[in-house]
């Protein structure tokens, strides 16, 4: 069965899309730890990030770099932090999280509860900055 992320990529489940190309898709995490928390996933479904083939993994990082630059431009922060967990959704993905202090990237401090309007507005800001 297709992963929830493959269903998002196929348009079967809605998402706040940030950017996509032939191989990768970036969208807002629906339960963000910080405003602008974004996920980057390969369209080809692989469970574990470090099982993604070398060339594809390299291109994924370069795509994530472009997304991170857009986040940095759209959301006030010192850095865009990078996390890989993958315990909940078995479809390789990278978390990109705008941070100004270490605790901004903590997953165990509870998720933000943002309205649909706020997520939409954040998504539009980041996608508008994507080059
Ligand atoms: P993990 O697999 O542990 O890296 O966590 C999966 C992440 O995907 C979590 O941060 C979830 O909030 C996020 N997530 C799960 N389902 C969706 C969805 N339908 N849209 C956006 N983000 C999601």
mmCIF file of N, CA and C and ligand atoms in Angstrom:
data_model
loop_
_atom_site.group_PDB
_atom_site.id
_atom_site.type_symbol
_atom_site.label_atom_id
_atom_site.label_comp_id
_atom_site.label_asym_id
_atom_site.label_seq_id
_atom_site.Cartn_x
_atom_site.Cartn_y
_atom_site.Cartn_z
ATOM 1 N N UNK A 1 0.843 -1.206 0.000
ATOM 2 C CA UNK A 1 0.000 0.000 0.000
ATOM 3 C C UNK A 1 0.880 1.259 0.000
ATOM 4 N N UNK A 2 0.428 2.256 -0.758
ATOM 5 C CA UNK A 2 1.216 3.494 -0.870
ATOM 6 C C UNK A 2 1.280 4.207 0.482
ATOM 7 N N UNK A 3 2.402 4.826 0.767
ATOM 8 C CA UNK A 3 2.562 5.581 2.018
ATOM 9 C C UNK A 3 1.698 6.838 1.978
ATOM 10 N N UNK A 4 1.478 7.415 3.147
ATOM 11 C CA UNK A 4 0.712 8.666 3.211
ATOM 12 C C UNK A 4 1.408 9.746 2.373
ATOM 13 N N UNK A 5 2.733 9.718 2.311
ATOM 14 C CA UNK A 5 3.437 10.737 1.523
ATOM 15 C C UNK A 5 3.262 10.484 0.020
ATOM 16 N N UNK A 6 3.244 9.210 -0.396
ATOM 17 C CA UNK A 6 2.979 8.937 -1.814
ATOM 18 C C UNK A 6 1.572 9.396 -2.180
ATOM 19 N N UNK A 7 0.640 9.252 -1.257
ATOM 20 C CA UNK A 7 -0.735 9.696 -1.520
ATOM 21 C C UNK A 7 -0.809 11.226 -1.581
ATOM 22 N N UNK A 8 0.015 11.900 -0.791
ATOM 23 C CA UNK A 8 0.100 13.372 -0.875
ATOM 24 C C UNK A 8 0.669 13.763 -2.238
ATOM 25 N N UNK A 9 1.752 13.110 -2.635
ATOM 26 C CA UNK A 9 2.410 13.427 -3.913
ATOM 27 C C UNK A 9 1.445 13.194 -5.078
ATOM 28 N N UNK A 10 0.628 12.140 -4.958
ATOM 29 C CA UNK A 10 -0.342 11.816 -6.017
ATOM 30 C C UNK A 10 -1.550 12.754 -5.991
ATOM 31 N N UNK A 11 -1.648 13.606 -4.965
ATOM 32 C CA UNK A 11 -2.766 14.540 -4.867
ATOM 33 C C UNK A 11 -4.013 13.920 -4.245
ATOM 34 N N UNK A 12 -3.882 12.723 -3.689
ATOM 35 C CA UNK A 12 -5.046 12.051 -3.074
ATOM 36 C C UNK A 12 -5.330 12.591 -1.678
ATOM 37 N N UNK A 13 -4.275 13.122 -1.033
ATOM 38 C CA UNK A 13 -4.407 13.745 0.287
ATOM 39 C C UNK A 13 -3.870 15.169 0.136
ATOM 40 N N UNK A 14 -4.588 16.173 0.663
ATOM 41 C CA UNK A 14 -4.121 17.545 0.492
ATOM 42 C C UNK A 14 -2.840 17.836 1.268
ATOM 43 N N UNK A 15 -2.067 18.786 0.782
ATOM 44 C CA UNK A 15 -0.870 19.224 1.510
ATOM 45 C C UNK A 15 -0.641 20.690 1.211
ATOM 46 N N UNK A 16 0.148 21.331 2.064
ATOM 47 C CA UNK A 16 0.580 22.703 1.807
ATOM 48 C C UNK A 16 1.902 22.596 1.073
ATOM 49 N N UNK A 17 1.788 22.547 -0.257
ATOM 50 C CA UNK A 17 2.979 22.302 -1.085
ATOM 51 C C UNK A 17 3.911 23.512 -1.088
ATOM 52 N N UNK A 18 5.200 23.233 -0.967
ATOM 53 C CA UNK A 18 6.216 24.283 -1.045
ATOM 54 C C UNK A 18 6.863 24.270 -2.431
ATOM 55 N N UNK A 19 7.220 23.098 -2.912
ATOM 56 C CA UNK A 19 7.919 23.008 -4.201
ATOM 57 C C UNK A 19 7.963 21.550 -4.631
ATOM 58 N N UNK A 20 8.188 21.339 -5.938
ATOM 59 C CA UNK A 20 8.430 19.976 -6.415
ATOM 60 C C UNK A 20 9.233 20.034 -7.698
ATOM 61 N N UNK A 21 9.903 18.930 -7.995
ATOM 62 C CA UNK A 21 10.471 18.744 -9.322
ATOM 63 C C UNK A 21 10.132 17.313 -9.734
ATOM 64 N N UNK A 22 10.833 16.776 -10.724
ATOM 65 C CA UNK A 22 10.491 15.426 -11.204
ATOM 66 C C UNK A 22 10.655 14.369 -10.120
ATOM 67 N N UNK A 23 11.618 14.590 -9.231
ATOM 68 C CA UNK A 23 11.993 13.536 -8.273
ATOM 69 C C UNK A 23 11.586 13.782 -6.824
ATOM 70 N N UNK A 24 11.373 15.067 -6.460
ATOM 71 C CA UNK A 24 11.189 15.383 -5.033
ATOM 72 C C UNK A 24 9.986 16.291 -4.818
ATOM 73 N N UNK A 25 9.466 16.231 -3.599
ATOM 74 C CA UNK A 25 8.278 17.023 -3.239
ATOM 75 C C UNK A 25 8.516 17.577 -1.843
ATOM 76 N N UNK A 26 8.230 18.872 -1.667
ATOM 77 C CA UNK A 26 8.388 19.513 -0.348
ATOM 78 C C UNK A 26 7.054 20.105 0.071
ATOM 79 N N UNK A 27 6.685 19.914 1.342
ATOM 80 C CA UNK A 27 5.385 20.396 1.845
ATOM 81 C C UNK A 27 5.497 20.624 3.346
ATOM 82 N N UNK A 28 4.559 21.413 3.880
ATOM 83 C CA UNK A 28 4.602 21.704 5.311
ATOM 84 C C UNK A 28 4.232 20.479 6.124
ATOM 85 N N UNK A 29 4.962 20.277 7.223
ATOM 86 C CA UNK A 29 4.573 19.257 8.200
ATOM 87 C C UNK A 29 3.272 19.719 8.850
ATOM 88 N N UNK A 30 2.299 18.842 8.894
ATOM 89 C CA UNK A 30 0.967 19.202 9.385
ATOM 90 C C UNK A 30 0.955 19.400 10.912
ATOM 91 N N UNK A 31 1.915 18.824 11.604
ATOM 92 C CA UNK A 31 2.054 19.018 13.059
ATOM 93 C C UNK A 31 3.444 19.571 13.344
ATOM 94 N N UNK A 32 3.656 20.833 13.004
ATOM 95 C CA UNK A 32 5.021 21.393 13.043
ATOM 96 C C UNK A 32 5.557 21.598 14.451
ATOM 97 N N UNK A 33 6.865 21.465 14.599
ATOM 98 C CA UNK A 33 7.499 21.839 15.867
ATOM 99 C C UNK A 33 7.857 23.324 15.848
ATOM 100 N N UNK A 34 7.887 23.949 14.669
ATOM 101 C CA UNK A 34 8.137 25.390 14.537
ATOM 102 C C UNK A 34 7.434 25.858 13.269
ATOM 103 N N UNK A 35 7.090 27.137 13.214
ATOM 104 C CA UNK A 35 6.446 27.675 12.015
ATOM 105 C C UNK A 35 7.395 27.563 10.827
ATOM 106 N N UNK A 36 6.930 26.930 9.768
ATOM 107 C CA UNK A 36 7.766 26.761 8.583
ATOM 108 C C UNK A 36 8.393 25.375 8.489
ATOM 109 N N UNK A 37 8.111 24.513 9.470
ATOM 110 C CA UNK A 37 8.617 23.123 9.477
ATOM 111 C C UNK A 37 8.147 22.426 8.184
ATOM 112 N N UNK A 38 9.126 22.014 7.411
ATOM 113 C CA UNK A 38 8.865 21.489 6.060
ATOM 114 C C UNK A 38 9.476 20.101 5.905
ATOM 115 N N UNK A 39 8.816 19.265 5.121
ATOM 116 C CA UNK A 39 9.339 17.923 4.828
ATOM 117 C C UNK A 39 9.741 17.847 3.356
ATOM 118 N N UNK A 40 10.853 17.201 3.087
ATOM 119 C CA UNK A 40 11.301 16.958 1.709
ATOM 120 C C UNK A 40 11.316 15.452 1.494
ATOM 121 N N UNK A 41 10.599 14.986 0.481
ATOM 122 C CA UNK A 41 10.505 13.534 0.249
ATOM 123 C C UNK A 41 10.814 13.203 -1.208
ATOM 124 N N UNK A 42 11.427 12.037 -1.436
ATOM 125 C CA UNK A 42 11.595 11.576 -2.819
ATOM 126 C C UNK A 42 10.267 11.015 -3.323
ATOM 127 N N UNK A 43 9.947 11.286 -4.596
ATOM 128 C CA UNK A 43 8.682 10.758 -5.145
ATOM 129 C C UNK A 43 8.735 9.238 -5.244
ATOM 130 N N UNK A 44 9.930 8.706 -5.501
ATOM 131 C CA UNK A 44 10.085 7.248 -5.520
ATOM 132 C C UNK A 44 10.104 6.779 -4.071
ATOM 133 N N UNK A 45 9.157 5.925 -3.739
ATOM 134 C CA UNK A 45 9.002 5.553 -2.325
ATOM 135 C C UNK A 45 10.072 4.565 -1.871
ATOM 136 N N UNK A 46 10.875 5.006 -0.910
ATOM 137 C CA UNK A 46 11.857 4.151 -0.230
ATOM 138 C C UNK A 46 11.622 4.375 1.245
ATOM 139 N N UNK A 47 11.620 3.340 2.041
ATOM 140 C CA UNK A 47 11.318 3.472 3.470
ATOM 141 C C UNK A 47 12.378 4.318 4.185
ATOM 142 N N UNK A 48 13.630 3.859 4.081
ATOM 143 C CA UNK A 48 14.680 4.395 4.952
ATOM 144 C C UNK A 48 15.615 5.300 4.152
ATOM 145 N N UNK A 49 15.849 6.504 4.670
ATOM 146 C CA UNK A 49 16.630 7.502 3.929
ATOM 147 C C UNK A 49 17.949 6.944 3.410
ATOM 148 N N UNK A 50 18.643 6.171 4.259
ATOM 149 C CA UNK A 50 19.975 5.718 3.851
ATOM 150 C C UNK A 50 19.941 4.448 3.014
ATOM 151 N N UNK A 51 18.721 4.083 2.558
ATOM 152 C CA UNK A 51 18.586 3.087 1.488
ATOM 153 C C UNK A 51 18.351 3.758 0.136
ATOM 154 N N UNK A 52 18.193 5.090 0.138
ATOM 155 C CA UNK A 52 18.036 5.805 -1.133
ATOM 156 C C UNK A 52 19.373 5.745 -1.872
ATOM 157 N N UNK A 53 19.287 5.463 -3.150
ATOM 158 C CA UNK A 53 20.487 5.273 -3.987
ATOM 159 C C UNK A 53 21.342 6.567 -3.981
ATOM 160 N N UNK A 54 22.662 6.400 -4.051
ATOM 161 C CA UNK A 54 23.601 7.512 -3.816
ATOM 162 C C UNK A 54 23.295 8.778 -4.630
ATOM 163 N N UNK A 55 23.137 8.609 -5.947
ATOM 164 C CA UNK A 55 22.941 9.792 -6.799
ATOM 165 C C UNK A 55 21.649 10.502 -6.437
ATOM 166 N N UNK A 56 20.618 9.700 -6.191
ATOM 167 C CA UNK A 56 19.313 10.291 -5.846
ATOM 168 C C UNK A 56 19.400 11.023 -4.503
ATOM 169 N N UNK A 57 20.116 10.427 -3.551
ATOM 170 C CA UNK A 57 20.268 11.052 -2.232
ATOM 171 C C UNK A 57 21.008 12.394 -2.357
ATOM 172 N N UNK A 58 22.012 12.427 -3.232
ATOM 173 C CA UNK A 58 22.738 13.681 -3.476
ATOM 174 C C UNK A 58 21.813 14.745 -4.053
ATOM 175 N N UNK A 59 21.007 14.339 -5.031
ATOM 176 C CA UNK A 59 20.084 15.307 -5.648
ATOM 177 C C UNK A 59 19.022 15.752 -4.639
ATOM 178 N N UNK A 60 18.630 14.837 -3.747
ATOM 179 C CA UNK A 60 17.627 15.181 -2.727
ATOM 180 C C UNK A 60 18.176 16.268 -1.797
ATOM 181 N N UNK A 61 19.440 16.139 -1.409
ATOM 182 C CA UNK A 61 20.070 17.141 -0.539
ATOM 183 C C UNK A 61 20.142 18.491 -1.236
ATOM 184 N N UNK A 62 20.448 18.474 -2.539
ATOM 185 C CA UNK A 62 20.543 19.735 -3.288
ATOM 186 C C UNK A 62 19.155 20.377 -3.416
ATOM 187 N N UNK A 63 18.139 19.544 -3.614
ATOM 188 C CA UNK A 63 16.763 20.068 -3.642
ATOM 189 C C UNK A 63 16.411 20.637 -2.259
ATOM 190 N N UNK A 64 16.763 19.899 -1.195
ATOM 191 C CA UNK A 64 16.482 20.361 0.174
ATOM 192 C C UNK A 64 17.204 21.684 0.454
ATOM 193 N N UNK A 65 18.380 21.854 -0.113
ATOM 194 C CA UNK A 65 19.132 23.106 0.058
ATOM 195 C C UNK A 65 18.342 24.283 -0.515
ATOM 196 N N UNK A 66 17.749 24.089 -1.689
ATOM 197 C CA UNK A 66 16.932 25.158 -2.306
ATOM 198 C C UNK A 66 15.722 25.459 -1.430
ATOM 199 N N UNK A 67 15.110 24.409 -0.880
ATOM 200 C CA UNK A 67 13.944 24.611 -0.007
ATOM 201 C C UNK A 67 14.376 25.353 1.263
ATOM 202 N N UNK A 68 15.522 24.970 1.823
ATOM 203 C CA UNK A 68 16.018 25.608 3.051
ATOM 204 C C UNK A 68 16.288 27.095 2.819
ATOM 205 N N UNK A 69 16.812 27.427 1.646
ATOM 206 C CA UNK A 69 17.058 28.852 1.333
ATOM 207 C C UNK A 69 15.735 29.612 1.296
ATOM 208 N N UNK A 70 14.708 29.002 0.752
ATOM 209 C CA UNK A 70 13.389 29.650 0.695
ATOM 210 C C UNK A 70 12.823 29.824 2.104
ATOM 211 N N UNK A 71 12.987 28.804 2.953
ATOM 212 C CA UNK A 71 12.504 28.907 4.344
ATOM 213 C C UNK A 71 13.224 30.056 5.040
ATOM 214 N N UNK A 72 14.541 30.119 4.862
ATOM 215 C CA UNK A 72 15.358 31.153 5.528
ATOM 216 C C UNK A 72 14.917 32.552 5.100
ATOM 217 N N UNK A 73 14.552 32.666 3.836
ATOM 218 C CA UNK A 73 14.117 33.970 3.318
ATOM 219 C C UNK A 73 12.718 34.341 3.843
ATOM 220 N N UNK A 74 11.853 33.344 4.000
ATOM 221 C CA UNK A 74 10.444 33.613 4.315
ATOM 222 C C UNK A 74 10.153 33.685 5.814
ATOM 223 N N UNK A 75 10.933 32.964 6.622
ATOM 224 C CA UNK A 75 10.635 32.846 8.057
ATOM 225 C C UNK A 75 11.822 33.406 8.844
ATOM 226 N N UNK A 76 11.586 34.358 9.750
ATOM 227 C CA UNK A 76 12.705 34.873 10.542
ATOM 228 C C UNK A 76 13.337 33.762 11.378
ATOM 229 N N UNK A 77 14.637 33.531 11.192
ATOM 230 C CA UNK A 77 15.340 32.479 11.949
ATOM 231 C C UNK A 77 16.838 32.673 11.756
ATOM 232 N N UNK A 78 17.622 32.019 12.624
ATOM 233 C CA UNK A 78 19.080 32.093 12.473
ATOM 234 C C UNK A 78 19.610 31.056 11.496
ATOM 235 N N UNK A 79 18.966 29.874 11.517
ATOM 236 C CA UNK A 79 19.399 28.744 10.696
ATOM 237 C C UNK A 79 18.178 27.950 10.290
ATOM 238 N N UNK A 80 18.368 27.100 9.286
ATOM 239 C CA UNK A 80 17.366 26.069 9.028
ATOM 240 C C UNK A 80 17.990 24.754 9.474
ATOM 241 N N UNK A 81 17.437 24.182 10.534
ATOM 242 C CA UNK A 81 17.943 22.921 11.076
ATOM 243 C C UNK A 81 17.444 21.745 10.257
ATOM 244 N N UNK A 82 18.188 20.647 10.323
ATOM 245 C CA UNK A 82 17.870 19.442 9.546
ATOM 246 C C UNK A 82 17.758 18.260 10.500
ATOM 247 N N UNK A 83 16.663 17.510 10.373
ATOM 248 C CA UNK A 83 16.485 16.324 11.215
ATOM 249 C C UNK A 83 15.968 15.169 10.362
ATOM 250 N N UNK A 84 16.419 13.973 10.685
ATOM 251 C CA UNK A 84 15.851 12.767 10.075
ATOM 252 C C UNK A 84 15.371 11.886 11.209
ATOM 253 N N UNK A 85 14.091 11.487 11.169
ATOM 254 C CA UNK A 85 13.574 10.575 12.193
ATOM 255 C C UNK A 85 13.028 9.327 11.481
ATOM 256 N N UNK A 86 11.869 9.473 10.864
ATOM 257 C CA UNK A 86 11.373 8.359 10.050
ATOM 258 C C UNK A 86 10.737 7.231 10.834
ATOM 259 N N UNK A 87 10.362 7.484 12.078
ATOM 260 C CA UNK A 87 9.736 6.414 12.867
ATOM 261 C C UNK A 87 8.231 6.330 12.636
ATOM 262 N N UNK A 88 7.648 7.434 12.174
ATOM 263 C CA UNK A 88 6.191 7.460 12.020
ATOM 264 C C UNK A 88 5.763 7.100 10.600
ATOM 265 N N UNK A 89 6.430 7.672 9.623
ATOM 266 C CA UNK A 89 6.039 7.443 8.222
ATOM 267 C C UNK A 89 7.173 6.714 7.496
ATOM 268 N N UNK A 90 6.905 5.487 7.008
ATOM 269 C CA UNK A 90 7.963 4.694 6.364
ATOM 270 C C UNK A 90 8.189 5.095 4.904
ATOM 271 N N UNK A 91 8.478 6.368 4.706
ATOM 272 C CA UNK A 91 8.781 6.913 3.373
ATOM 273 C C UNK A 91 9.841 7.978 3.628
ATOM 274 N N UNK A 92 11.050 7.726 3.147
ATOM 275 C CA UNK A 92 12.201 8.583 3.469
ATOM 276 C C UNK A 92 11.860 10.064 3.383
ATOM 277 N N UNK A 93 12.291 10.845 4.365
ATOM 278 C CA UNK A 93 12.055 12.289 4.333
ATOM 279 C C UNK A 93 13.038 13.004 5.246
ATOM 280 N N UNK A 94 13.246 14.272 4.914
ATOM 281 C CA UNK A 94 14.111 15.158 5.706
ATOM 282 C C UNK A 94 13.231 16.254 6.289
ATOM 283 N N UNK A 95 13.366 16.494 7.589
ATOM 284 C CA UNK A 95 12.675 17.622 8.222
ATOM 285 C C UNK A 95 13.570 18.850 8.115
ATOM 286 N N UNK A 96 13.036 19.958 7.609
ATOM 287 C CA UNK A 96 13.740 21.246 7.591
ATOM 288 C C UNK A 96 12.985 22.179 8.530
ATOM 289 N N UNK A 97 13.691 22.700 9.545
ATOM 290 C CA UNK A 97 13.012 23.437 10.612
ATOM 291 C C UNK A 97 13.732 24.755 10.884
ATOM 292 N N UNK A 98 13.012 25.886 10.723
ATOM 293 C CA UNK A 98 13.641 27.172 11.035
ATOM 294 C C UNK A 98 13.900 27.280 12.535
ATOM 295 N N UNK A 99 15.119 27.616 12.901
ATOM 296 C CA UNK A 99 15.476 27.660 14.328
ATOM 297 C C UNK A 99 16.280 28.923 14.652
ATOM 298 N N UNK A 100 16.074 29.396 15.873
ATOM 299 C CA UNK A 100 16.909 30.484 16.385
ATOM 300 C C UNK A 100 17.604 30.048 17.666
ATOM 301 N N UNK A 101 17.070 29.023 18.304
ATOM 302 C CA UNK A 101 17.714 28.442 19.492
ATOM 303 C C UNK A 101 17.506 26.930 19.436
ATOM 304 N N UNK A 102 18.322 26.202 20.200
ATOM 305 C CA UNK A 102 18.334 24.746 20.088
ATOM 306 C C UNK A 102 16.947 24.134 20.321
ATOM 307 N N UNK A 103 16.217 24.680 21.312
ATOM 308 C CA UNK A 103 14.932 24.058 21.663
ATOM 309 C C UNK A 103 13.888 24.204 20.555
ATOM 310 N N UNK A 104 14.123 25.082 19.575
ATOM 311 C CA UNK A 104 13.153 25.221 18.479
ATOM 312 C C UNK A 104 13.020 23.932 17.675
ATOM 313 N N UNK A 105 14.042 23.068 17.756
ATOM 314 C CA UNK A 105 14.009 21.851 16.937
ATOM 315 C C UNK A 105 13.651 20.607 17.776
ATOM 316 N N UNK A 106 13.332 20.808 19.062
ATOM 317 C CA UNK A 106 12.985 19.657 19.909
ATOM 318 C C UNK A 106 11.621 19.087 19.506
ATOM 319 N N UNK A 107 11.591 17.793 19.291
ATOM 320 C CA UNK A 107 10.322 17.146 18.930
ATOM 321 C C UNK A 107 9.510 16.762 20.162
ATOM 322 N N UNK A 108 10.170 16.721 21.340
ATOM 323 C CA UNK A 108 9.446 16.241 22.529
ATOM 324 C C UNK A 108 8.845 17.382 23.344
ATOM 325 N N UNK A 109 8.872 18.610 22.801
ATOM 326 C CA UNK A 109 8.308 19.719 23.563
ATOM 327 C C UNK A 109 6.842 19.966 23.199
ATOM 328 N N UNK A 110 6.307 19.146 22.317
ATOM 329 C CA UNK A 110 4.919 19.336 21.885
ATOM 330 C C UNK A 110 4.886 20.080 20.561
ATOM 331 N N UNK A 111 3.881 19.755 19.765
ATOM 332 C CA UNK A 111 3.768 20.354 18.433
ATOM 333 C C UNK A 111 2.959 21.641 18.524
ATOM 334 N N UNK A 112 3.136 22.517 17.539
ATOM 335 C CA UNK A 112 2.330 23.738 17.470
ATOM 336 C C UNK A 112 0.955 23.386 16.929
ATOM 337 N N UNK A 113 -0.012 24.159 17.363
ATOM 338 C CA UNK A 113 -1.344 23.964 16.806
ATOM 339 C C UNK A 113 -1.668 25.198 15.961
ATOM 340 N N UNK A 114 -1.506 25.061 14.651
ATOM 341 C CA UNK A 114 -1.707 26.200 13.745
ATOM 342 C C UNK A 114 -3.005 26.014 12.970
ATOM 343 N N UNK A 115 -3.689 27.121 12.715
ATOM 344 C CA UNK A 115 -4.932 27.050 11.938
ATOM 345 C C UNK A 115 -4.593 26.767 10.471
ATOM 346 N N UNK A 116 -5.593 26.318 9.746
ATOM 347 C CA UNK A 116 -5.431 26.074 8.295
ATOM 348 C C UNK A 116 -4.975 27.356 7.598
ATOM 349 N N UNK A 117 -5.555 28.491 8.031
ATOM 350 C CA UNK A 117 -5.222 29.780 7.407
ATOM 351 C C UNK A 117 -3.748 30.104 7.627
ATOM 352 N N UNK A 118 -3.267 29.832 8.864
ATOM 353 C CA UNK A 118 -1.870 30.150 9.160
ATOM 354 C C UNK A 118 -0.931 29.242 8.360
ATOM 355 N N UNK A 119 -1.270 27.953 8.295
ATOM 356 C CA UNK A 119 -0.438 27.022 7.514
ATOM 357 C C UNK A 119 -0.421 27.457 6.042
ATOM 358 N N UNK A 120 -1.595 27.847 5.543
ATOM 359 C CA UNK A 120 -1.685 28.271 4.140
ATOM 360 C C UNK A 120 -0.792 29.490 3.912
ATOM 361 N N UNK A 121 -0.871 30.442 4.830
ATOM 362 C CA UNK A 121 -0.095 31.669 4.672
ATOM 363 C C UNK A 121 1.422 31.398 4.771
ATOM 364 N N UNK A 122 1.826 30.544 5.714
ATOM 365 C CA UNK A 122 3.248 30.174 5.837
ATOM 366 C C UNK A 122 3.713 29.459 4.566
ATOM 367 N N UNK A 123 2.889 28.516 4.100
ATOM 368 C CA UNK A 123 3.229 27.757 2.888
ATOM 369 C C UNK A 123 3.409 28.677 1.690
ATOM 370 N N UNK A 124 2.525 29.652 1.567
ATOM 371 C CA UNK A 124 2.606 30.567 0.416
ATOM 372 C C UNK A 124 3.862 31.439 0.497
ATOM 373 N N UNK A 125 4.211 31.850 1.722
ATOM 374 C CA UNK A 125 5.429 32.666 1.879
ATOM 375 C C UNK A 125 6.664 31.882 1.444
ATOM 376 N N UNK A 126 6.744 30.627 1.908
ATOM 377 C CA UNK A 126 7.942 29.830 1.583
ATOM 378 C C UNK A 126 7.956 29.468 0.099
ATOM 379 N N UNK A 127 6.812 29.035 -0.419
ATOM 380 C CA UNK A 127 6.820 28.639 -1.845
ATOM 381 C C UNK A 127 7.105 29.852 -2.721
ATOM 382 N N UNK A 128 6.666 31.040 -2.276
ATOM 383 C CA UNK A 128 6.936 32.265 -3.051
ATOM 384 C C UNK A 128 8.415 32.622 -3.072
ATOM 385 N N UNK A 129 9.162 32.141 -2.079
ATOM 386 C CA UNK A 129 10.599 32.448 -2.009
ATOM 387 C C UNK A 129 11.439 31.358 -2.669
ATOM 388 N N UNK A 130 10.807 30.277 -3.107
ATOM 389 C CA UNK A 130 11.558 29.145 -3.691
ATOM 390 C C UNK A 130 12.055 29.508 -5.086
ATOM 391 N N UNK A 131 13.354 29.292 -5.301
ATOM 392 C CA UNK A 131 13.932 29.592 -6.630
ATOM 393 C C UNK A 131 14.499 28.322 -7.234
HETATM 394 P P1 LIG B 1 8.780 10.748 11.264
HETATM 395 O O1 LIG B 1 8.404 9.628 10.319
HETATM 396 O O2 LIG B 1 9.000 10.241 12.664
HETATM 397 O O3 LIG B 1 9.922 11.575 10.745
HETATM 398 O O4 LIG B 1 7.518 11.719 11.371
HETATM 399 C C1 LIG B 1 6.655 11.953 10.278
HETATM 400 C C2 LIG B 1 6.282 13.412 10.204
HETATM 401 O O5 LIG B 1 5.307 13.531 9.187
HETATM 402 C C3 LIG B 1 5.666 13.992 11.494
HETATM 403 O O6 LIG B 1 6.366 15.170 11.860
HETATM 404 C C4 LIG B 1 4.205 14.264 11.099
HETATM 405 O O7 LIG B 1 3.671 15.428 11.714
HETATM 406 C C5 LIG B 1 4.299 14.426 9.589
HETATM 407 N N1 LIG B 1 3.079 14.046 8.880
HETATM 408 C C6 LIG B 1 2.377 12.900 9.001
HETATM 409 N N2 LIG B 1 1.307 12.898 8.188
HETATM 410 C C7 LIG B 1 1.344 14.090 7.532
HETATM 411 C C8 LIG B 1 0.511 14.705 6.549
HETATM 412 N N3 LIG B 1 -0.586 14.100 6.065
HETATM 413 N N4 LIG B 1 0.843 15.938 6.085
HETATM 414 C C9 LIG B 1 1.954 16.564 6.570
HETATM 415 N N5 LIG B 1 2.767 16.044 7.480
HETATM 416 C C10 LIG B 1 2.475 14.828 7.968
#
